[in-house]
Amino acid sequence: MPDNLIRMAVILADGVGHDVLPVATEVIQAAAGACGVEVKPTVYGYGAQRYLEEGSPLPEDVPGLVQDLASKHDAIFFGSAGVDPRVPKEVNCRPLLRELRRGLDLYVNFRPAPLLDRRFSPLLVDVPVDLVVMRENTEGKISSRGEVFKEGTPDEVTVYDDINTYKGIERICRYSFEYARSHGYPKVSMTDKGGGVGIWYRVFWEVAGKYPDVEAEHIFIDTLCAELLRHPDRYSIIVTNDIFGDILSDLCAGLVGGMGMAASGCIHPGRVCMFEPVHGTAPDICFQDKANPFAAVLTGRILLDTLGHRKASELIWEAVRLAVKEDKLTGDLGGRLGTRAVGDYLVETVEKLAKEGGA
Ligand code: IPM
Ligand code: MG
């Protein structure tokens, strides 16, 4: 990939992705453009749109589709998978989301939750909150297959594997410490429920030993839930398995303003990665210009940073901070603007900041 070109697949998927992705794409283009990087988006209507046009949400060969997308693009920007009010409930893009994460072996699900303004927090504490959940994205319970025996009878039994490999744990822990180092976070906390007996504990401390400059700690997941409500400022990077990461990242998003703020990146360093806002499809407000575009825009920030364009990603961060300061907000954050108006403000602000900063 030439340093100054990003070929970006934009997969609108189901529901609210149609509202927020086009807006966020413009903000990404403005920030990258200000730093001499061209972003070329190709928009795909997989999901509800494809169902309406062709009768099915996805082609049959989803693994083939994912490999094809990865071969043609430098990054994949994904909307949200789930309910889209235009189509039957069971029609959705989830198989594509799963295959993007696992088929491309994107083992880090990076989910930052910075508190942009105290008024967004439901907590009564006046402390800085800057949390990051590093969720293992390819193993664990959710990623594993299950089996059902005697289905539909009173003796029904369901068994799900919980897969945790040395390789899987080592690489997500290593990524967490590397990220702490490169982005100035003081501490990595590993959370699980196995404590001193589990493979996670052993491997985490093995990796932590290689990063003496970063503080490390283990904390049980149940204790951590209570602690996050009482002392959110004591935590920064939290590394954990798939299911705890899934739950914790929503909790952390709730602490800093809700799912409208929740950005993420599914990352495997050096490979084509996928970036998605964590919120669902928001069927009650999609296609109404009401959705908060911050999650998608901040996802663009992660995309640019992951691809090495830190300055462009910082422009997005600064623009969002200004939007908060100047109350350019959607209804979920107490503002009065629509999705598009917030996006237009962010594009203008990115351009203004770039001029001022000489980017
Ligand atoms: C998330 C979502 C997904 C997950 C669902 C939609 C499969 O909850 O991204 O957190 O569990 O990973
Ligand atoms: Mg989730």
PDB file of C-alpha atoms and ligand atoms in Angstrom, residues 81 94 97 101 111 135 142 246 276 278, ligand 1:
ATOM      1  CA  ALA A  81     -25.077  -6.183  12.018  1.00  0.00           C
ATOM      2  CA  ARG A  94     -23.867 -11.237  11.292  1.00  0.00           C
ATOM      3  CA  LEU A  97     -19.146  -9.750  10.735  1.00  0.00           C
ATOM      4  CA  ARG A 101     -13.161 -11.050  12.571  1.00  0.00           C
ATOM      5  CA  ARG A 111     -12.462  -0.803  22.306  1.00  0.00           C
ATOM      6  CA  ARG A 135     -11.004  -8.065  23.829  1.00  0.00           C
ATOM      7  CA  ILE A 142     -18.439 -16.848  21.691  1.00  0.00           C
ATOM      8  CA  ASP A 246     -17.916  -8.157  25.023  1.00  0.00           C
ATOM      9  CA  GLU A 276     -16.691  -0.935  13.343  1.00  0.00           C
ATOM     10  CA  VAL A 278     -19.791  -1.060  18.559  1.00  0.00           C
TER      11      VAL A 278
HETATM   12  C1  IPM B   1     -20.249  -6.751  19.688  1.00  0.00           C
HETATM   13  C2  IPM B   1     -21.567  -7.446  19.465  1.00  0.00           C
HETATM   14  C3  IPM B   1     -21.310  -8.717  18.676  1.00  0.00           C
HETATM   15  C4  IPM B   1     -20.417  -9.598  19.515  1.00  0.00           C
HETATM   16  C5  IPM B   1     -22.577  -9.437  18.191  1.00  0.00           C
HETATM   17  C6  IPM B   1     -23.417  -8.553  17.303  1.00  0.00           C
HETATM   18  C7  IPM B   1     -22.230 -10.718  17.482  1.00  0.00           C
HETATM   19  O1  IPM B   1     -22.198  -7.682  20.687  1.00  0.00           O
HETATM   20  O2  IPM B   1     -19.587  -6.433  18.704  1.00  0.00           O
HETATM   21  O3  IPM B   1     -19.896  -6.528  20.835  1.00  0.00           O
HETATM   22  O4  IPM B   1     -20.871 -10.288  20.417  1.00  0.00           O
HETATM   23  O5  IPM B   1     -19.232  -9.555  19.299  1.00  0.00           O
END
